[in-house]
């Protein structure tokens, strides 16, 4: 047994400090305000990031030559989508670096501004017919900026909330925030449904596709203002008061002392990326292209799945506080494995089965909330933002960014490619639940009690 700066999983009996029973403090009005403003900002920022994929077919037709083969046009469209993911590590590392040195709140506000502005610009861009090759290049540049912003937003949001909420509501707090972030996908899906229902296909291609981007940019700027009312986390204040803010480049500390945690969080993120990118973001296009399901029906089913995902994140966070993260991961990733095959093997099916099966698999996608729950406490407070951001964004850049491209090519040979990919990664998530960090982690406050742990 070796003494480690690690503490037991959140449970009804022990705090994440591992030093003493939970205090009596529960969520108060300030906690609810923090959760609400953080989740709202996450909703609007993630909406800005994912609205692109719901109009991928339209964007492909408008920003690339008309005589280009359809599969190649889709490949290049998703390639630009992937560029946003590939830019995440740079933005995430830079924003997290200053978040560990200067404070969580400042970077938390900056990240949403860096997302809102490019989204607004995309809604105003001229198309290929107007300016030729400059159109996709400008679209690519805006996606890169969006990727840099989201790279700082998500880890920053999880750390911000994780360091604010009471110990016994740690899982619920992060799960609720994650549901707010996934709510951005739901909002994007509902807006896409509304656009496709209200406007004719020709009108969508002509001008209506711009509406969700302009709205997203405008609402994002409103969220920048709202984040002025958030307070710095008590954890960072303690670090600053005790002058234990990272003195060297935080990333250097992470790479030297927390490689195992980085690998663990990176692998968990691969599982998360498979669930989100394939089941939620890629599948609406897949339903239309492979199974010839009408766009409006595909998007409505996707909206239901995203709603159950959003609910699932809250349930998963609540359950982690009561039965432990490991147990929830085993149940959740096992359920995703089974329901992924149920959904994809049943296509195209009937509208009723499409909605039922898609909603069920969406609920189990909510298991992604265990990734930040385990990931935030995988690193100590002085380098927590940088460690989580580095591991999460590097993994998402590789796996999240390349997944749509890989599936587009794989589908030329096997229409069940999405099911196989999700199932394999759900199996990996099940195995990762057995890793010690699934049940133990660093104290949320630097200098908290330590626990013993066998190697």
PDB file of N, CA, C and O in Angstrom, residues 98-126:
ATOM      1  N   UNK A  98      -3.541  29.681 -18.865  1.00  0.00           N
ATOM      2  CA  UNK A  98      -3.844  30.924 -18.156  1.00  0.00           C
ATOM      3  C   UNK A  98      -4.938  30.714 -17.109  1.00  0.00           C
ATOM      4  O   UNK A  98      -5.016  31.454 -16.129  1.00  0.00           O
ATOM      5  N   UNK A  99      -5.778  29.690 -17.307  1.00  0.00           N
ATOM      6  CA  UNK A  99      -6.780  29.380 -16.289  1.00  0.00           C
ATOM      7  C   UNK A  99      -6.152  28.888 -15.001  1.00  0.00           C
ATOM      8  O   UNK A  99      -6.650  29.170 -13.908  1.00  0.00           O
ATOM      9  N   UNK A 100      -5.040  28.143 -15.106  1.00  0.00           N
ATOM     10  CA  UNK A 100      -4.339  27.676 -13.917  1.00  0.00           C
ATOM     11  C   UNK A 100      -3.475  28.776 -13.297  1.00  0.00           C
ATOM     12  O   UNK A 100      -3.146  28.718 -12.119  1.00  0.00           O
ATOM     13  N   UNK A 101      -3.086  29.769 -14.106  1.00  0.00           N
ATOM     14  CA  UNK A 101      -2.222  30.838 -13.602  1.00  0.00           C
ATOM     15  C   UNK A 101      -2.988  32.086 -13.172  1.00  0.00           C
ATOM     16  O   UNK A 101      -2.652  32.718 -12.167  1.00  0.00           O
ATOM     17  N   UNK A 102      -4.015  32.459 -13.923  1.00  0.00           N
ATOM     18  CA  UNK A 102      -4.713  33.726 -13.702  1.00  0.00           C
ATOM     19  C   UNK A 102      -6.118  33.565 -13.128  1.00  0.00           C
ATOM     20  O   UNK A 102      -6.703  34.536 -12.645  1.00  0.00           O
ATOM     21  N   UNK A 103      -6.685  32.358 -13.229  1.00  0.00           N
ATOM     22  CA  UNK A 103      -8.031  32.161 -12.697  1.00  0.00           C
ATOM     23  C   UNK A 103      -8.947  31.493 -13.692  1.00  0.00           C
ATOM     24  O   UNK A 103      -8.802  31.639 -14.903  1.00  0.00           O
ATOM     25  N   UNK A 104      -9.912  30.729 -13.177  1.00  0.00           N
ATOM     26  CA  UNK A 104     -10.845  29.979 -14.034  1.00  0.00           C
ATOM     27  C   UNK A 104     -11.837  30.928 -14.732  1.00  0.00           C
ATOM     28  O   UNK A 104     -12.154  30.766 -15.898  1.00  0.00           O
ATOM     29  N   UNK A 105     -12.323  31.920 -13.989  1.00  0.00           N
ATOM     30  CA  UNK A 105     -13.422  32.746 -14.483  1.00  0.00           C
ATOM     31  C   UNK A 105     -13.041  33.517 -15.746  1.00  0.00           C
ATOM     32  O   UNK A 105     -13.814  33.586 -16.701  1.00  0.00           O
ATOM     33  N   UNK A 106     -11.851  34.127 -15.772  1.00  0.00           N
ATOM     34  CA  UNK A 106     -11.466  34.944 -16.918  1.00  0.00           C
ATOM     35  C   UNK A 106     -11.445  34.130 -18.203  1.00  0.00           C
ATOM     36  O   UNK A 106     -11.942  34.560 -19.244  1.00  0.00           O
ATOM     37  N   UNK A 107     -10.845  32.950 -18.140  1.00  0.00           N
ATOM     38  CA  UNK A 107     -10.752  32.110 -19.340  1.00  0.00           C
ATOM     39  C   UNK A 107     -12.109  31.522 -19.708  1.00  0.00           C
ATOM     40  O   UNK A 107     -12.409  31.303 -20.875  1.00  0.00           O
ATOM     41  N   UNK A 108     -12.933  31.282 -18.687  1.00  0.00           N
ATOM     42  CA  UNK A 108     -14.277  30.759 -18.899  1.00  0.00           C
ATOM     43  C   UNK A 108     -15.104  31.747 -19.731  1.00  0.00           C
ATOM     44  O   UNK A 108     -15.899  31.358 -20.583  1.00  0.00           O
ATOM     45  N   UNK A 109     -14.895  33.025 -19.500  1.00  0.00           N
ATOM     46  CA  UNK A 109     -15.600  34.068 -20.256  1.00  0.00           C
ATOM     47  C   UNK A 109     -14.998  34.262 -21.640  1.00  0.00           C
ATOM     48  O   UNK A 109     -15.715  34.420 -22.631  1.00  0.00           O
ATOM     49  N   UNK A 110     -13.672  34.232 -21.719  1.00  0.00           N
ATOM     50  CA  UNK A 110     -13.001  34.422 -23.007  1.00  0.00           C
ATOM     51  C   UNK A 110     -13.390  33.345 -24.012  1.00  0.00           C
ATOM     52  O   UNK A 110     -13.606  33.632 -25.196  1.00  0.00           O
ATOM     53  N   UNK A 111     -13.494  32.107 -23.563  1.00  0.00           N
ATOM     54  CA  UNK A 111     -13.744  31.002 -24.486  1.00  0.00           C
ATOM     55  C   UNK A 111     -15.078  31.160 -25.219  1.00  0.00           C
ATOM     56  O   UNK A 111     -15.187  30.854 -26.408  1.00  0.00           O
ATOM     57  N   UNK A 112     -16.089  31.673 -24.527  1.00  0.00           N
ATOM     58  CA  UNK A 112     -17.393  31.786 -25.183  1.00  0.00           C
ATOM     59  C   UNK A 112     -17.402  32.938 -26.194  1.00  0.00           C
ATOM     60  O   UNK A 112     -18.072  32.874 -27.228  1.00  0.00           O
ATOM     61  N   UNK A 113     -16.620  33.982 -25.936  1.00  0.00           N
ATOM     62  CA  UNK A 113     -16.507  35.059 -26.920  1.00  0.00           C
ATOM     63  C   UNK A 113     -15.826  34.555 -28.189  1.00  0.00           C
ATOM     64  O   UNK A 113     -16.248  34.877 -29.311  1.00  0.00           O
ATOM     65  N   UNK A 114     -14.783  33.736 -28.027  1.00  0.00           N
ATOM     66  CA  UNK A 114     -14.059  33.197 -29.182  1.00  0.00           C
ATOM     67  C   UNK A 114     -14.915  32.227 -29.995  1.00  0.00           C
ATOM     68  O   UNK A 114     -14.585  31.922 -31.137  1.00  0.00           O
ATOM     69  N   UNK A 115     -15.985  31.728 -29.405  1.00  0.00           N
ATOM     70  CA  UNK A 115     -16.909  30.863 -30.142  1.00  0.00           C
ATOM     71  C   UNK A 115     -17.991  31.682 -30.842  1.00  0.00           C
ATOM     72  O   UNK A 115     -18.326  31.425 -32.002  1.00  0.00           O
ATOM     73  N   UNK A 116     -18.538  32.679 -30.168  1.00  0.00           N
ATOM     74  CA  UNK A 116     -19.679  33.429 -30.704  1.00  0.00           C
ATOM     75  C   UNK A 116     -19.314  34.215 -31.957  1.00  0.00           C
ATOM     76  O   UNK A 116     -20.073  34.225 -32.939  1.00  0.00           O
ATOM     77  N   UNK A 117     -18.160  34.858 -31.952  1.00  0.00           N
ATOM     78  CA  UNK A 117     -17.792  35.706 -33.088  1.00  0.00           C
ATOM     79  C   UNK A 117     -17.649  34.919 -34.395  1.00  0.00           C
ATOM     80  O   UNK A 117     -18.243  35.300 -35.421  1.00  0.00           O
ATOM     81  N   UNK A 118     -16.894  33.797 -34.445  1.00  0.00           N
ATOM     82  CA  UNK A 118     -16.808  33.029 -35.694  1.00  0.00           C
ATOM     83  C   UNK A 118     -18.146  32.454 -36.147  1.00  0.00           C
ATOM     84  O   UNK A 118     -18.396  32.337 -37.354  1.00  0.00           O
ATOM     85  N   UNK A 119     -19.003  32.093 -35.196  1.00  0.00           N
ATOM     86  CA  UNK A 119     -20.322  31.565 -35.570  1.00  0.00           C
ATOM     87  C   UNK A 119     -21.121  32.618 -36.322  1.00  0.00           C
ATOM     88  O   UNK A 119     -21.765  32.326 -37.340  1.00  0.00           O
ATOM     89  N   UNK A 120     -21.085  33.833 -35.824  1.00  0.00           N
ATOM     90  CA  UNK A 120     -21.776  34.926 -36.495  1.00  0.00           C
ATOM     91  C   UNK A 120     -21.209  35.151 -37.891  1.00  0.00           C
ATOM     92  O   UNK A 120     -21.959  35.361 -38.855  1.00  0.00           O
ATOM     93  N   UNK A 121     -19.889  35.070 -38.024  1.00  0.00           N
ATOM     94  CA  UNK A 121     -19.249  35.268 -39.332  1.00  0.00           C
ATOM     95  C   UNK A 121     -19.673  34.185 -40.318  1.00  0.00           C
ATOM     96  O   UNK A 121     -19.940  34.478 -41.491  1.00  0.00           O
ATOM     97  N   UNK A 122     -19.749  32.916 -39.872  1.00  0.00           N
ATOM     98  CA  UNK A 122     -20.170  31.836 -40.767  1.00  0.00           C
ATOM     99  C   UNK A 122     -21.539  32.138 -41.356  1.00  0.00           C
ATOM    100  O   UNK A 122     -21.792  31.905 -42.542  1.00  0.00           O
ATOM    101  N   UNK A 123     -22.437  32.671 -40.535  1.00  0.00           N
ATOM    102  CA  UNK A 123     -23.777  32.997 -41.020  1.00  0.00           C
ATOM    103  C   UNK A 123     -23.792  34.092 -42.061  1.00  0.00           C
ATOM    104  O   UNK A 123     -24.805  34.263 -42.758  1.00  0.00           O
ATOM    105  N   UNK A 124     -22.696  34.834 -42.186  1.00  0.00           N
ATOM    106  CA  UNK A 124     -22.630  35.938 -43.152  1.00  0.00           C
ATOM    107  C   UNK A 124     -21.695  35.657 -44.322  1.00  0.00           C
ATOM    108  O   UNK A 124     -21.550  36.497 -45.212  1.00  0.00           O
ATOM    109  N   UNK A 125     -21.070  34.479 -44.353  1.00  0.00           N
ATOM    110  CA  UNK A 125     -20.081  34.176 -45.397  1.00  0.00           C
ATOM    111  C   UNK A 125     -20.715  34.065 -46.785  1.00  0.00           C
ATOM    112  O   UNK A 125     -21.797  33.486 -46.941  1.00  0.00           O
ATOM    113  N   UNK A 126     -20.034  34.574 -47.811  1.00  0.00           N
ATOM    114  CA  UNK A 126     -20.453  34.306 -49.197  1.00  0.00           C
ATOM    115  C   UNK A 126     -20.129  32.860 -49.565  1.00  0.00           C
ATOM    116  O   UNK A 126     -19.248  32.241 -48.960  1.00  0.00           O
TER     117      UNK A 126
END
